[in-house]
PDB file of C-alpha atoms and ligand atoms in Angstrom:
ATOM      1  CA  MET A   1     -70.801 108.720 -19.683  1.00  0.00           C
ATOM      2  CA  CYS A   2     -69.465 111.608 -21.560  1.00  0.00           C
ATOM      3  CA  SER A   3     -73.148 112.025 -22.897  1.00  0.00           C
ATOM      4  CA  ILE A   4     -74.717 112.001 -19.438  1.00  0.00           C
ATOM      5  CA  ASP A   5     -71.946 113.957 -17.415  1.00  0.00           C
ATOM      6  CA  ILE A   6     -70.310 116.882 -19.045  1.00  0.00           C
ATOM      7  CA  GLU A   7     -67.438 116.861 -16.617  1.00  0.00           C
ATOM      8  CA  ALA A   8     -66.425 113.334 -17.711  1.00  0.00           C
ATOM      9  CA  ARG A   9     -65.311 114.902 -21.138  1.00  0.00           C
ATOM     10  CA  ALA A  10     -62.511 116.504 -19.441  1.00  0.00           C
ATOM     11  CA  TYR A  11     -60.768 113.110 -18.343  1.00  0.00           C
ATOM     12  CA  LEU A  12     -58.589 110.902 -20.340  1.00  0.00           C
ATOM     13  CA  TYR A  13     -59.465 107.137 -20.141  1.00  0.00           C
ATOM     14  CA  ARG A  14     -56.700 106.577 -17.709  1.00  0.00           C
ATOM     15  CA  GLU A  15     -57.724 109.228 -15.590  1.00  0.00           C
ATOM     16  CA  PHE A  16     -61.574 108.177 -15.224  1.00  0.00           C
ATOM     17  CA  PRO A  17     -61.221 105.797 -12.552  1.00  0.00           C
ATOM     18  CA  LYS A  18     -59.900 108.597 -10.262  1.00  0.00           C
ATOM     19  CA  TYR A  19     -63.188 110.420 -10.694  1.00  0.00           C
ATOM     20  CA  TYR A  20     -65.770 107.835 -11.314  1.00  0.00           C
ATOM     21  CA  VAL A  21     -66.475 104.398  -9.772  1.00  0.00           C
ATOM     22  CA  TRP A  22     -67.842 101.399 -11.453  1.00  0.00           C
ATOM     23  CA  ASN A  23     -71.106 100.108  -9.988  1.00  0.00           C
ATOM     24  CA  PRO A  24     -71.283  96.444 -11.069  1.00  0.00           C
ATOM     25  CA  LYS A  25     -74.969  95.933 -10.028  1.00  0.00           C
ATOM     26  CA  GLY A  26     -76.227  98.911 -11.926  1.00  0.00           C
ATOM     27  CA  LYS A  27     -73.705  98.778 -14.485  1.00  0.00           C
ATOM     28  CA  THR A  28     -73.050 102.468 -14.246  1.00  0.00           C
ATOM     29  CA  TRP A  29     -70.449 104.872 -13.245  1.00  0.00           C
ATOM     30  CA  THR A  30     -71.061 107.184 -10.224  1.00  0.00           C
ATOM     31  CA  LYS A  31     -69.015 110.035  -9.267  1.00  0.00           C
ATOM     32  CA  ARG A  32     -66.220 109.208  -6.660  1.00  0.00           C
ATOM     33  CA  LYS A  33     -66.656 110.772  -3.322  1.00  0.00           C
ATOM     34  CA  THR A  34     -63.873 112.894  -1.768  1.00  0.00           C
ATOM     35  CA  ARG A  35     -61.997 110.558   0.583  1.00  0.00           C
ATOM     36  CA  SER A  36     -59.561 110.549   3.080  1.00  0.00           C
ATOM     37  CA  VAL A  37     -56.092 109.960   1.911  1.00  0.00           C
ATOM     38  CA  ILE A  38     -53.326 108.066   3.517  1.00  0.00           C
ATOM     39  CA  GLY A  39     -50.187 108.042   1.421  1.00  0.00           C
ATOM     40  CA  ARG A  40     -46.655 107.691   1.411  1.00  0.00           C
ATOM     41  CA  ILE A  41     -45.951 111.133   2.040  1.00  0.00           C
ATOM     42  CA  ALA A  42     -49.278 112.835   1.913  1.00  0.00           C
ATOM     43  CA  ILE A  43     -51.785 112.135   4.706  1.00  0.00           C
ATOM     44  CA  GLY A  44     -55.117 113.570   4.753  1.00  0.00           C
ATOM     45  CA  ILE A  45     -57.676 112.967   7.277  1.00  0.00           C
ATOM     46  CA  TYR A  46     -61.384 113.889   7.044  1.00  0.00           C
ATOM     47  CA  ASP A  47     -63.712 112.347   9.389  1.00  0.00           C
ATOM     48  CA  ILE A  48     -62.296 108.827   9.098  1.00  0.00           C
ATOM     49  CA  PRO A  49     -65.419 106.430  10.187  1.00  0.00           C
ATOM     50  CA  GLN A  50     -65.311 103.819  12.438  1.00  0.00           C
ATOM     51  CA  LEU A  51     -65.816 100.428  10.788  1.00  0.00           C
ATOM     52  CA  ASP A  52     -69.268  99.077  10.665  1.00  0.00           C
ATOM     53  CA  HIS A  53     -69.072  95.325   9.893  1.00  0.00           C
ATOM     54  CA  LYS A  54     -72.830  95.548   8.911  1.00  0.00           C
ATOM     55  CA  MET A  55     -71.825  97.700   5.858  1.00  0.00           C
ATOM     56  CA  LEU A  56     -69.894  94.843   4.622  1.00  0.00           C
ATOM     57  CA  GLU A  57     -72.672  92.275   4.768  1.00  0.00           C
ATOM     58  CA  GLY A  58     -74.380  91.538   1.423  1.00  0.00           C
ATOM     59  CA  CYS A  59     -72.873  94.448  -0.441  1.00  0.00           C
ATOM     60  CA  PRO A  60     -69.385  92.726  -1.383  1.00  0.00           C
ATOM     61  CA  SER A  61     -69.008  94.978  -4.734  1.00  0.00           C
ATOM     62  CA  GLU A  62     -69.910  98.330  -3.123  1.00  0.00           C
ATOM     63  CA  CYS A  63     -67.527  97.727  -0.369  1.00  0.00           C
ATOM     64  CA  ARG A  64     -64.477  96.828  -2.431  1.00  0.00           C
ATOM     65  CA  GLU A  65     -62.136  99.382  -1.082  1.00  0.00           C
ATOM     66  CA  ILE A  66     -63.188  98.389   2.348  1.00  0.00           C
ATOM     67  CA  ASN A  67     -62.471  94.814   1.613  1.00  0.00           C
ATOM     68  CA  GLU A  68     -59.485  95.521  -0.040  1.00  0.00           C
ATOM     69  CA  GLU A  69     -57.953  97.395   3.105  1.00  0.00           C
ATOM     70  CA  LEU A  70     -59.214  94.560   5.339  1.00  0.00           C
ATOM     71  CA  SER A  71     -57.499  92.163   3.230  1.00  0.00           C
ATOM     72  CA  VAL A  72     -54.052  93.777   3.903  1.00  0.00           C
ATOM     73  CA  GLN A  73     -52.366  91.973   6.621  1.00  0.00           C
ATOM     74  CA  ILE A  74     -50.492  94.160   9.060  1.00  0.00           C
ATOM     75  CA  PRO A  75     -47.298  92.447  10.105  1.00  0.00           C
ATOM     76  CA  SER A  76     -46.738  92.242  13.915  1.00  0.00           C
ATOM     77  CA  LYS A  77     -43.362  94.382  13.365  1.00  0.00           C
ATOM     78  CA  ASP A  78     -45.529  97.202  12.153  1.00  0.00           C
ATOM     79  CA  PHE A  79     -47.564  97.176  15.638  1.00  0.00           C
ATOM     80  CA  ASP A  80     -44.147  97.163  17.514  1.00  0.00           C
ATOM     81  CA  ALA A  81     -42.742  99.977  15.237  1.00  0.00           C
ATOM     82  CA  GLN A  82     -44.635 102.534  17.063  1.00  0.00           C
ATOM     83  CA  SER A  83     -42.505 101.839  20.150  1.00  0.00           C
ATOM     84  CA  GLN A  84     -39.455 102.190  18.161  1.00  0.00           C
ATOM     85  CA  LEU A  85     -39.687 105.731  16.244  1.00  0.00           C
ATOM     86  CA  ASP A  86     -36.898 108.141  16.461  1.00  0.00           C
ATOM     87  CA  PRO A  87     -37.891 111.578  17.877  1.00  0.00           C
ATOM     88  CA  GLU A  88     -38.872 113.076  14.491  1.00  0.00           C
ATOM     89  CA  GLN A  89     -40.970 110.198  13.532  1.00  0.00           C
ATOM     90  CA  GLU A  90     -42.714 110.109  17.022  1.00  0.00           C
ATOM     91  CA  GLN A  91     -43.330 113.724  16.747  1.00  0.00           C
ATOM     92  CA  ALA A  92     -45.131 113.354  13.304  1.00  0.00           C
ATOM     93  CA  PHE A  93     -46.814 110.091  14.525  1.00  0.00           C
ATOM     94  CA  THR A  94     -48.279 112.097  17.680  1.00  0.00           C
ATOM     95  CA  LYS A  95     -49.309 114.916  15.565  1.00  0.00           C
ATOM     96  CA  ILE A  96     -51.184 112.589  13.032  1.00  0.00           C
ATOM     97  CA  VAL A  97     -52.891 110.265  15.584  1.00  0.00           C
ATOM     98  CA  GLN A  98     -53.982 113.222  17.567  1.00  0.00           C
ATOM     99  CA  THR A  99     -55.697 114.600  14.669  1.00  0.00           C
ATOM    100  CA  ILE A 100     -57.517 111.131  13.855  1.00  0.00           C
ATOM    101  CA  ASP A 101     -58.413 110.818  17.682  1.00  0.00           C
ATOM    102  CA  THR A 102     -59.737 114.337  18.041  1.00  0.00           C
ATOM    103  CA  ARG A 103     -61.703 113.682  14.642  1.00  0.00           C
ATOM    104  CA  THR A 104     -60.246 116.971  13.160  1.00  0.00           C
ATOM    105  CA  THR A 105     -59.239 117.429   9.481  1.00  0.00           C
ATOM    106  CA  GLY A 106     -55.761 117.564   8.567  1.00  0.00           C
ATOM    107  CA  ILE A 107     -53.265 117.008   5.637  1.00  0.00           C
ATOM    108  CA  PHE A 108     -49.657 116.144   6.247  1.00  0.00           C
ATOM    109  CA  PHE A 109     -47.067 116.140   3.903  1.00  0.00           C
ATOM    110  CA  VAL A 110     -44.075 114.014   5.232  1.00  0.00           C
ATOM    111  CA  ASP A 111     -40.962 114.993   3.688  1.00  0.00           C
ATOM    112  CA  GLY A 112     -37.236 113.592   3.768  1.00  0.00           C
ATOM    113  CA  PRO A 113     -34.686 112.181   1.630  1.00  0.00           C
ATOM    114  CA  GLY A 114     -34.389 108.415   1.069  1.00  0.00           C
ATOM    115  CA  GLY A 115     -34.104 106.338   4.099  1.00  0.00           C
ATOM    116  CA  THR A 116     -35.396 108.968   6.570  1.00  0.00           C
ATOM    117  CA  GLY A 117     -38.200 106.433   7.507  1.00  0.00           C
ATOM    118  CA  LYS A 118     -41.232 107.704   5.858  1.00  0.00           C
ATOM    119  CA  ILE A 119     -42.469 104.358   5.028  1.00  0.00           C
ATOM    120  CA  TYR A 120     -41.706 103.116   8.457  1.00  0.00           C
ATOM    121  CA  LEU A 121     -43.823 105.943   9.980  1.00  0.00           C
ATOM    122  CA  TYR A 122     -46.447 105.232   7.342  1.00  0.00           C
ATOM    123  CA  ARG A 123     -46.455 101.297   8.466  1.00  0.00           C
ATOM    124  CA  ALA A 124     -46.661 102.355  12.121  1.00  0.00           C
ATOM    125  CA  LEU A 125     -49.556 104.674  11.574  1.00  0.00           C
ATOM    126  CA  LEU A 126     -51.453 102.111   9.442  1.00  0.00           C
ATOM    127  CA  ALA A 127     -51.066  99.597  12.244  1.00  0.00           C
ATOM    128  CA  ASN A 128     -52.159 101.974  14.787  1.00  0.00           C
ATOM    129  CA  ILE A 129     -55.231 103.057  12.919  1.00  0.00           C
ATOM    130  CA  ARG A 130     -56.255  99.702  12.061  1.00  0.00           C
ATOM    131  CA  SER A 131     -56.078  98.416  15.381  1.00  0.00           C
ATOM    132  CA  LYS A 132     -58.718 101.053  16.192  1.00  0.00           C
ATOM    133  CA  GLY A 133     -61.045  99.562  13.819  1.00  0.00           C
ATOM    134  CA  VAL A 134     -60.860 102.397  11.478  1.00  0.00           C
ATOM    135  CA  VAL A 135     -60.615 101.841   7.903  1.00  0.00           C
ATOM    136  CA  PRO A 136     -58.414 104.511   5.954  1.00  0.00           C
ATOM    137  CA  LYS A 137     -60.366 104.974   2.721  1.00  0.00           C
ATOM    138  CA  SER A 138     -58.013 105.561   0.037  1.00  0.00           C
ATOM    139  CA  THR A 139     -57.779 104.150  -3.521  1.00  0.00           C
ATOM    140  CA  ARG A 140     -54.341 103.555  -5.206  1.00  0.00           C
ATOM    141  CA  VAL A 141     -55.044 106.398  -7.441  1.00  0.00           C
ATOM    142  CA  GLU A 142     -55.567 108.697  -4.487  1.00  0.00           C
ATOM    143  CA  ILE A 143     -52.379 107.387  -2.889  1.00  0.00           C
ATOM    144  CA  VAL A 144     -50.251 108.250  -6.033  1.00  0.00           C
ATOM    145  CA  ASN A 145     -52.001 111.584  -6.498  1.00  0.00           C
ATOM    146  CA  ALA A 146     -51.521 112.404  -3.125  1.00  0.00           C
ATOM    147  CA  SER A 147     -47.655 111.752  -3.525  1.00  0.00           C
ATOM    148  CA  LEU A 148     -47.537 114.492  -6.222  1.00  0.00           C
ATOM    149  CA  VAL A 149     -45.923 117.630  -5.329  1.00  0.00           C
ATOM    150  CA  LYS A 150     -48.128 119.586  -7.601  1.00  0.00           C
ATOM    151  CA  SER A 151     -51.362 118.334  -5.717  1.00  0.00           C
ATOM    152  CA  TYR A 152     -54.024 121.001  -5.376  1.00  0.00           C
ATOM    153  CA  LEU A 153     -53.962 120.090  -1.695  1.00  0.00           C
ATOM    154  CA  ARG A 154     -50.458 121.104  -1.382  1.00  0.00           C
ATOM    155  CA  PRO A 155     -50.945 124.615   0.176  1.00  0.00           C
ATOM    156  CA  LEU A 156     -53.311 123.164   2.686  1.00  0.00           C
ATOM    157  CA  MET A 157     -50.718 120.486   3.863  1.00  0.00           C
ATOM    158  CA  GLU A 158     -48.790 120.721   7.045  1.00  0.00           C
ATOM    159  CA  LYS A 159     -45.128 119.900   6.242  1.00  0.00           C
ATOM    160  CA  ILE A 160     -43.365 117.564   8.288  1.00  0.00           C
ATOM    161  CA  GLN A 161     -39.632 117.199   7.743  1.00  0.00           C
ATOM    162  CA  PHE A 162     -37.521 114.158   8.487  1.00  0.00           C
ATOM    163  CA  THR A 163     -33.888 114.766   8.420  1.00  0.00           C
ATOM    164  CA  ARG A 164     -32.060 111.691  10.091  1.00  0.00           C
ATOM    165  CA  ASN A 165     -31.288 108.924   8.044  1.00  0.00           C
ATOM    166  CA  MET A 166     -32.541 105.687   9.509  1.00  0.00           C
ATOM    167  CA  ARG A 167     -30.529 103.553   7.196  1.00  0.00           C
ATOM    168  CA  GLU A 168     -27.154 104.747   8.365  1.00  0.00           C
ATOM    169  CA  ARG A 169     -27.092 102.258  11.157  1.00  0.00           C
ATOM    170  CA  THR A 170     -26.251  99.456   8.818  1.00  0.00           C
ATOM    171  CA  ASP A 171     -24.646 101.166   5.768  1.00  0.00           C
ATOM    172  CA  PRO A 172     -23.420 104.856   6.417  1.00  0.00           C
ATOM    173  CA  THR A 173     -21.646 105.445   3.334  1.00  0.00           C
ATOM    174  CA  PHE A 174     -24.566 104.499   1.229  1.00  0.00           C
ATOM    175  CA  SER A 175     -26.930 106.438   3.436  1.00  0.00           C
ATOM    176  CA  GLU A 176     -24.545 109.575   3.363  1.00  0.00           C
ATOM    177  CA  PHE A 177     -24.658 109.339  -0.500  1.00  0.00           C
ATOM    178  CA  LEU A 178     -28.263 109.184  -0.504  1.00  0.00           C
ATOM    179  CA  LEU A 179     -28.798 112.150   1.706  1.00  0.00           C
ATOM    180  CA  ARG A 180     -26.210 114.239  -0.484  1.00  0.00           C
ATOM    181  CA  VAL A 181     -28.335 113.191  -3.617  1.00  0.00           C
ATOM    182  CA  GLY A 182     -31.660 113.987  -1.639  1.00  0.00           C
ATOM    183  CA  TYR A 183     -30.415 117.356  -0.633  1.00  0.00           C
ATOM    184  CA  ARG A 184     -28.854 117.997  -3.976  1.00  0.00           C
ATOM    185  CA  ASP A 185     -25.351 118.296  -2.519  1.00  0.00           C
ATOM    186  CA  GLU A 186     -23.750 115.862  -4.749  1.00  0.00           C
ATOM    187  CA  PRO A 187     -21.711 117.283  -7.421  1.00  0.00           C
ATOM    188  CA  ILE A 188     -23.042 117.443 -11.014  1.00  0.00           C
ATOM    189  CA  ILE A 189     -20.382 116.036 -13.408  1.00  0.00           C
ATOM    190  CA  ARG A 190     -22.492 117.073 -16.627  1.00  0.00           C
ATOM    191  CA  ASP A 191     -26.045 117.479 -17.928  1.00  0.00           C
ATOM    192  CA  ASN A 192     -27.467 117.230 -14.633  1.00  0.00           C
ATOM    193  CA  LEU A 193     -25.915 113.852 -14.082  1.00  0.00           C
ATOM    194  CA  ILE A 194     -24.150 112.610 -10.896  1.00  0.00           C
ATOM    195  CA  LEU A 195     -21.289 110.068 -10.635  1.00  0.00           C
ATOM    196  CA  LEU A 196     -22.471 106.899  -9.097  1.00  0.00           C
ATOM    197  CA  PRO A 197     -19.935 105.331  -6.608  1.00  0.00           C
ATOM    198  CA  LYS A 198     -18.139 102.435  -7.978  1.00  0.00           C
ATOM    199  CA  GLN A 199     -19.662 100.077  -5.368  1.00  0.00           C
ATOM    200  CA  LEU A 200     -23.026 100.838  -6.925  1.00  0.00           C
ATOM    201  CA  THR A 201     -22.153 100.048 -10.467  1.00  0.00           C
ATOM    202  CA  ILE A 202     -22.129  96.823 -12.468  1.00  0.00           C
ATOM    203  CA  LYS A 203     -19.130  95.954 -14.542  1.00  0.00           C
ATOM    204  CA  HIS A 204     -19.483  94.618 -17.865  1.00  0.00           C
ATOM    205  CA  CYS A 205     -17.217  93.385 -20.424  1.00  0.00           C
ATOM    206  CA  ARG A 206     -16.820  95.210 -23.785  1.00  0.00           C
ATOM    207  CA  ASP A 207     -18.156  92.390 -25.648  1.00  0.00           C
ATOM    208  CA  GLU A 208     -21.085  91.974 -23.594  1.00  0.00           C
ATOM    209  CA  ILE A 209     -24.632  93.687 -23.893  1.00  0.00           C
ATOM    210  CA  PRO A 210     -25.069  95.927 -20.899  1.00  0.00           C
ATOM    211  CA  GLU A 211     -28.620  94.705 -20.255  1.00  0.00           C
ATOM    212  CA  GLU A 212     -27.185  91.263 -20.110  1.00  0.00           C
ATOM    213  CA  SER A 213     -24.526  92.187 -17.760  1.00  0.00           C
ATOM    214  CA  ILE A 214     -27.180  93.701 -15.140  1.00  0.00           C
ATOM    215  CA  ILE A 215     -29.469  90.506 -15.435  1.00  0.00           C
ATOM    216  CA  LYS A 216     -26.581  88.207 -14.909  1.00  0.00           C
ATOM    217  CA  GLU A 217     -25.637  90.540 -11.649  1.00  0.00           C
ATOM    218  CA  ILE A 218     -29.263  90.647 -10.337  1.00  0.00           C
ATOM    219  CA  CYS A 219     -30.541  87.238 -11.242  1.00  0.00           C
ATOM    220  CA  PRO A 220     -27.561  84.998 -11.268  1.00  0.00           C
ATOM    221  CA  ASN A 221     -28.233  81.210 -12.258  1.00  0.00           C
ATOM    222  CA  LEU A 222     -31.643  82.073 -13.507  1.00  0.00           C
ATOM    223  CA  GLN A 223     -32.289  78.943 -15.303  1.00  0.00           C
ATOM    224  CA  GLU A 224     -31.973  76.794 -12.266  1.00  0.00           C
ATOM    225  CA  ASN A 225     -34.029  79.244  -9.969  1.00  0.00           C
ATOM    226  CA  ALA A 226     -36.725  80.462 -12.286  1.00  0.00           C
ATOM    227  CA  THR A 227     -39.390  78.221 -10.884  1.00  0.00           C
ATOM    228  CA  ARG A 228     -38.540  79.445  -7.137  1.00  0.00           C
ATOM    229  CA  SER A 229     -41.129  81.984  -6.189  1.00  0.00           C
ATOM    230  CA  THR A 230     -38.921  83.649  -3.562  1.00  0.00           C
ATOM    231  CA  TYR A 231     -35.995  84.108  -6.031  1.00  0.00           C
ATOM    232  CA  VAL A 232     -38.128  85.713  -8.464  1.00  0.00           C
ATOM    233  CA  THR A 233     -40.086  87.899  -5.995  1.00  0.00           C
ATOM    234  CA  LYS A 234     -37.058  89.137  -4.274  1.00  0.00           C
ATOM    235  CA  ARG A 235     -35.350  90.648  -7.290  1.00  0.00           C
ATOM    236  CA  ALA A 236     -36.313  93.688  -9.376  1.00  0.00           C
ATOM    237  CA  ILE A 237     -34.694  95.779 -11.972  1.00  0.00           C
ATOM    238  CA  LEU A 238     -35.863  99.415 -11.982  1.00  0.00           C
ATOM    239  CA  ALA A 239     -35.469 101.537 -15.269  1.00  0.00           C
ATOM    240  CA  SER A 240     -36.161 105.205 -15.973  1.00  0.00           C
ATOM    241  CA  ARG A 241     -37.723 104.766 -19.341  1.00  0.00           C
ATOM    242  CA  ASN A 242     -40.346 102.495 -20.637  1.00  0.00           C
ATOM    243  CA  ASP A 243     -38.404 101.095 -23.593  1.00  0.00           C
ATOM    244  CA  HIS A 244     -35.429 100.155 -21.287  1.00  0.00           C
ATOM    245  CA  VAL A 245     -37.871  98.351 -19.311  1.00  0.00           C
ATOM    246  CA  ASP A 246     -39.364  96.619 -22.467  1.00  0.00           C
ATOM    247  CA  ASN A 247     -35.911  95.582 -23.541  1.00  0.00           C
ATOM    248  CA  LEU A 248     -35.148  94.168 -20.222  1.00  0.00           C
ATOM    249  CA  ASN A 249     -38.287  92.204 -19.941  1.00  0.00           C
ATOM    250  CA  ASP A 250     -37.768  90.928 -23.439  1.00  0.00           C
ATOM    251  CA  ARG A 251     -34.281  89.652 -22.617  1.00  0.00           C
ATOM    252  CA  LEU A 252     -35.230  88.410 -19.154  1.00  0.00           C
ATOM    253  CA  ILE A 253     -38.234  86.605 -20.425  1.00  0.00           C
ATOM    254  CA  SER A 254     -36.496  84.897 -23.309  1.00  0.00           C
ATOM    255  CA  MET A 255     -33.850  83.543 -20.533  1.00  0.00           C
ATOM    256  CA  PHE A 256     -36.798  81.742 -18.641  1.00  0.00           C
ATOM    257  CA  PRO A 257     -36.587  77.852 -19.304  1.00  0.00           C
ATOM    258  CA  GLY A 258     -39.724  76.095 -20.634  1.00  0.00           C
ATOM    259  CA  GLU A 259     -42.139  76.864 -23.403  1.00  0.00           C
ATOM    260  CA  SER A 260     -43.690  80.395 -23.871  1.00  0.00           C
ATOM    261  CA  LYS A 261     -47.347  80.980 -24.101  1.00  0.00           C
ATOM    262  CA  THR A 262     -48.869  84.305 -25.406  1.00  0.00           C
ATOM    263  CA  PHE A 263     -52.102  85.528 -23.541  1.00  0.00           C
ATOM    264  CA  ASN A 264     -53.796  88.300 -25.281  1.00  0.00           C
ATOM    265  CA  SER A 265     -55.580  91.097 -23.386  1.00  0.00           C
ATOM    266  CA  PHE A 266     -58.790  92.318 -24.460  1.00  0.00           C
ATOM    267  CA  ASP A 267     -57.839  96.002 -23.976  1.00  0.00           C
ATOM    268  CA  SER A 268     -54.471  98.005 -24.527  1.00  0.00           C
ATOM    269  CA  ALA A 269     -52.894 100.878 -22.763  1.00  0.00           C
ATOM    270  CA  LYS A 270     -51.070 103.422 -24.472  1.00  0.00           C
ATOM    271  CA  ASP A 271     -47.534 103.192 -23.927  1.00  0.00           C
ATOM    272  CA  ASP A 272     -45.422 106.535 -23.599  1.00  0.00           C
ATOM    273  CA  THR A 273     -41.785 105.080 -24.280  1.00  0.00           C
ATOM    274  CA  ASN A 274     -40.089 108.549 -23.945  1.00  0.00           C
ATOM    275  CA  THR A 275     -41.328 109.280 -20.417  1.00  0.00           C
ATOM    276  CA  ILE A 276     -38.897 109.558 -17.821  1.00  0.00           C
ATOM    277  CA  THR A 277     -40.886 109.168 -14.568  1.00  0.00           C
ATOM    278  CA  LYS A 278     -40.323 111.322 -11.620  1.00  0.00           C
ATOM    279  CA  LYS A 279     -40.296 108.169  -9.298  1.00  0.00           C
ATOM    280  CA  ASN A 280     -36.751 107.778  -7.549  1.00  0.00           C
ATOM    281  CA  ILE A 281     -34.595 105.525  -9.703  1.00  0.00           C
TER     282      ILE A 281
HETATM  283  N1  LIG B 301     -37.414 104.050  13.929  1.00  0.00           N
HETATM  284  C1  LIG B 301     -36.878 103.201  13.235  1.00  0.00           C
HETATM  285  N2  LIG B 301     -36.364 102.017  13.849  1.00  0.00           N
HETATM  286  C2  LIG B 301     -35.665 101.039  13.304  1.00  0.00           C
HETATM  287  N3  LIG B 301     -35.527 100.891  11.771  1.00  0.00           N
HETATM  288  C3  LIG B 301     -35.854 102.045  11.182  1.00  0.00           C
HETATM  289  C4  LIG B 301     -36.632 103.221  11.808  1.00  0.00           C
HETATM  290  N4  LIG B 301     -37.141 104.130  10.882  1.00  0.00           N
HETATM  291  C5  LIG B 301     -36.569 103.535   9.720  1.00  0.00           C
HETATM  292  N5  LIG B 301     -36.068 102.269   9.772  1.00  0.00           N
HETATM  293  C6  LIG B 301     -35.356 101.526   8.881  1.00  0.00           C
HETATM  294  O1  LIG B 301     -34.604 102.465   8.090  1.00  0.00           O
HETATM  295  C7  LIG B 301     -34.975 101.951   6.660  1.00  0.00           C
HETATM  296  C8  LIG B 301     -35.326 103.244   5.708  1.00  0.00           C
HETATM  297  O2  LIG B 301     -36.697 103.460   6.186  1.00  0.00           O
HETATM  298  P1  LIG B 301     -37.837 103.832   5.143  1.00  0.00           P
HETATM  299  O3  LIG B 301     -37.850 102.863   4.173  1.00  0.00           O
HETATM  300  O4  LIG B 301     -39.175 103.753   5.953  1.00  0.00           O
HETATM  301  O5  LIG B 301     -37.443 105.217   4.609  1.00  0.00           O
HETATM  302  P2  LIG B 301     -37.981 106.078   3.406  1.00  0.00           P
HETATM  303  O6  LIG B 301     -37.700 107.565   3.997  1.00  0.00           O
HETATM  304  O7  LIG B 301     -39.373 105.668   3.074  1.00  0.00           O
HETATM  305  O8  LIG B 301     -36.967 105.698   2.283  1.00  0.00           O
HETATM  306  P3  LIG B 301     -37.241 105.828   0.684  1.00  0.00           P
HETATM  307  O9  LIG B 301     -37.563 107.218   0.575  1.00  0.00           O
HETATM  308  O10 LIG B 301     -35.785 105.449   0.112  1.00  0.00           O
HETATM  309  O11 LIG B 301     -38.145 104.888   0.339  1.00  0.00           O
HETATM  310  C9  LIG B 301     -35.552 100.929   6.471  1.00  0.00           C
HETATM  311  O12 LIG B 301     -34.982  99.593   6.575  1.00  0.00           O
HETATM  312  C10 LIG B 301     -36.588 100.737   7.954  1.00  0.00           C
HETATM  313  O13 LIG B 301     -36.936  99.536   8.294  1.00  0.00           O
END
């Protein structure tokens, strides 16, 4: 591709799918068209098309993104969410839906600390848009990029600020803590670190390895439950660095019962073990 298109030389291997789409029929890469973006905190609307089912017939590979969107099952509670929005969410919802209905262009940046209902709004929007037979076209890469504060689209975005913590109804102490962290009001103890409340921490004995204490707490009785899919899918341990993730993975996998098998991949991704991602931990 680099020999045909000079622009392609500027992109790293991992960035490539963001700018080019693989066409399996012709076995070629073609430039990705600029699409509308519906992301977690950034929502862009550019002339979203009505879904034409004829487009899907006989061209499954070209319509991969549409098929992917259609395969997302919208739970009925997301359709109900629209009637349960709080005033801030409702204002944002109305503004975004109006932009879609009037087929005008807009980019919205929905901002607010953890628990203020951004995802809830996104789900309500997606359910509403899908019920109108509109396919919001966006790739995972676009969604992630749209979430980046440094996006080149940032100056064009209309900012919608959420302030009310929707989690507080069930756990006010935790949600107040999250809001303080979100607004940077939680005191720093040293080196830009905050002190986590005791309830959020996991105790471990001096003679225990910290990772094992975490695994024990998050995955109790792993041996007996390892074959139960709901036990496995309902648990996650997040870590800020890839080397911590690798360490936890190795320990956890070694604790699973049964014989281990190695499947070799035909390609490899460059692992940056020192990067601390900006994603909330
Ligand atoms: N209008 C609402 N009515 C009832 N529950 C709501 C409403 N809005 C949000 N919630 C609930 O509040 C909780 C937090 O909402 P949500 O996950 O959307 O917040 P968020 O801003 O995306 O948080 P985070 O940034 O931490 O992911 C969820 O349990 C959600 O179901």
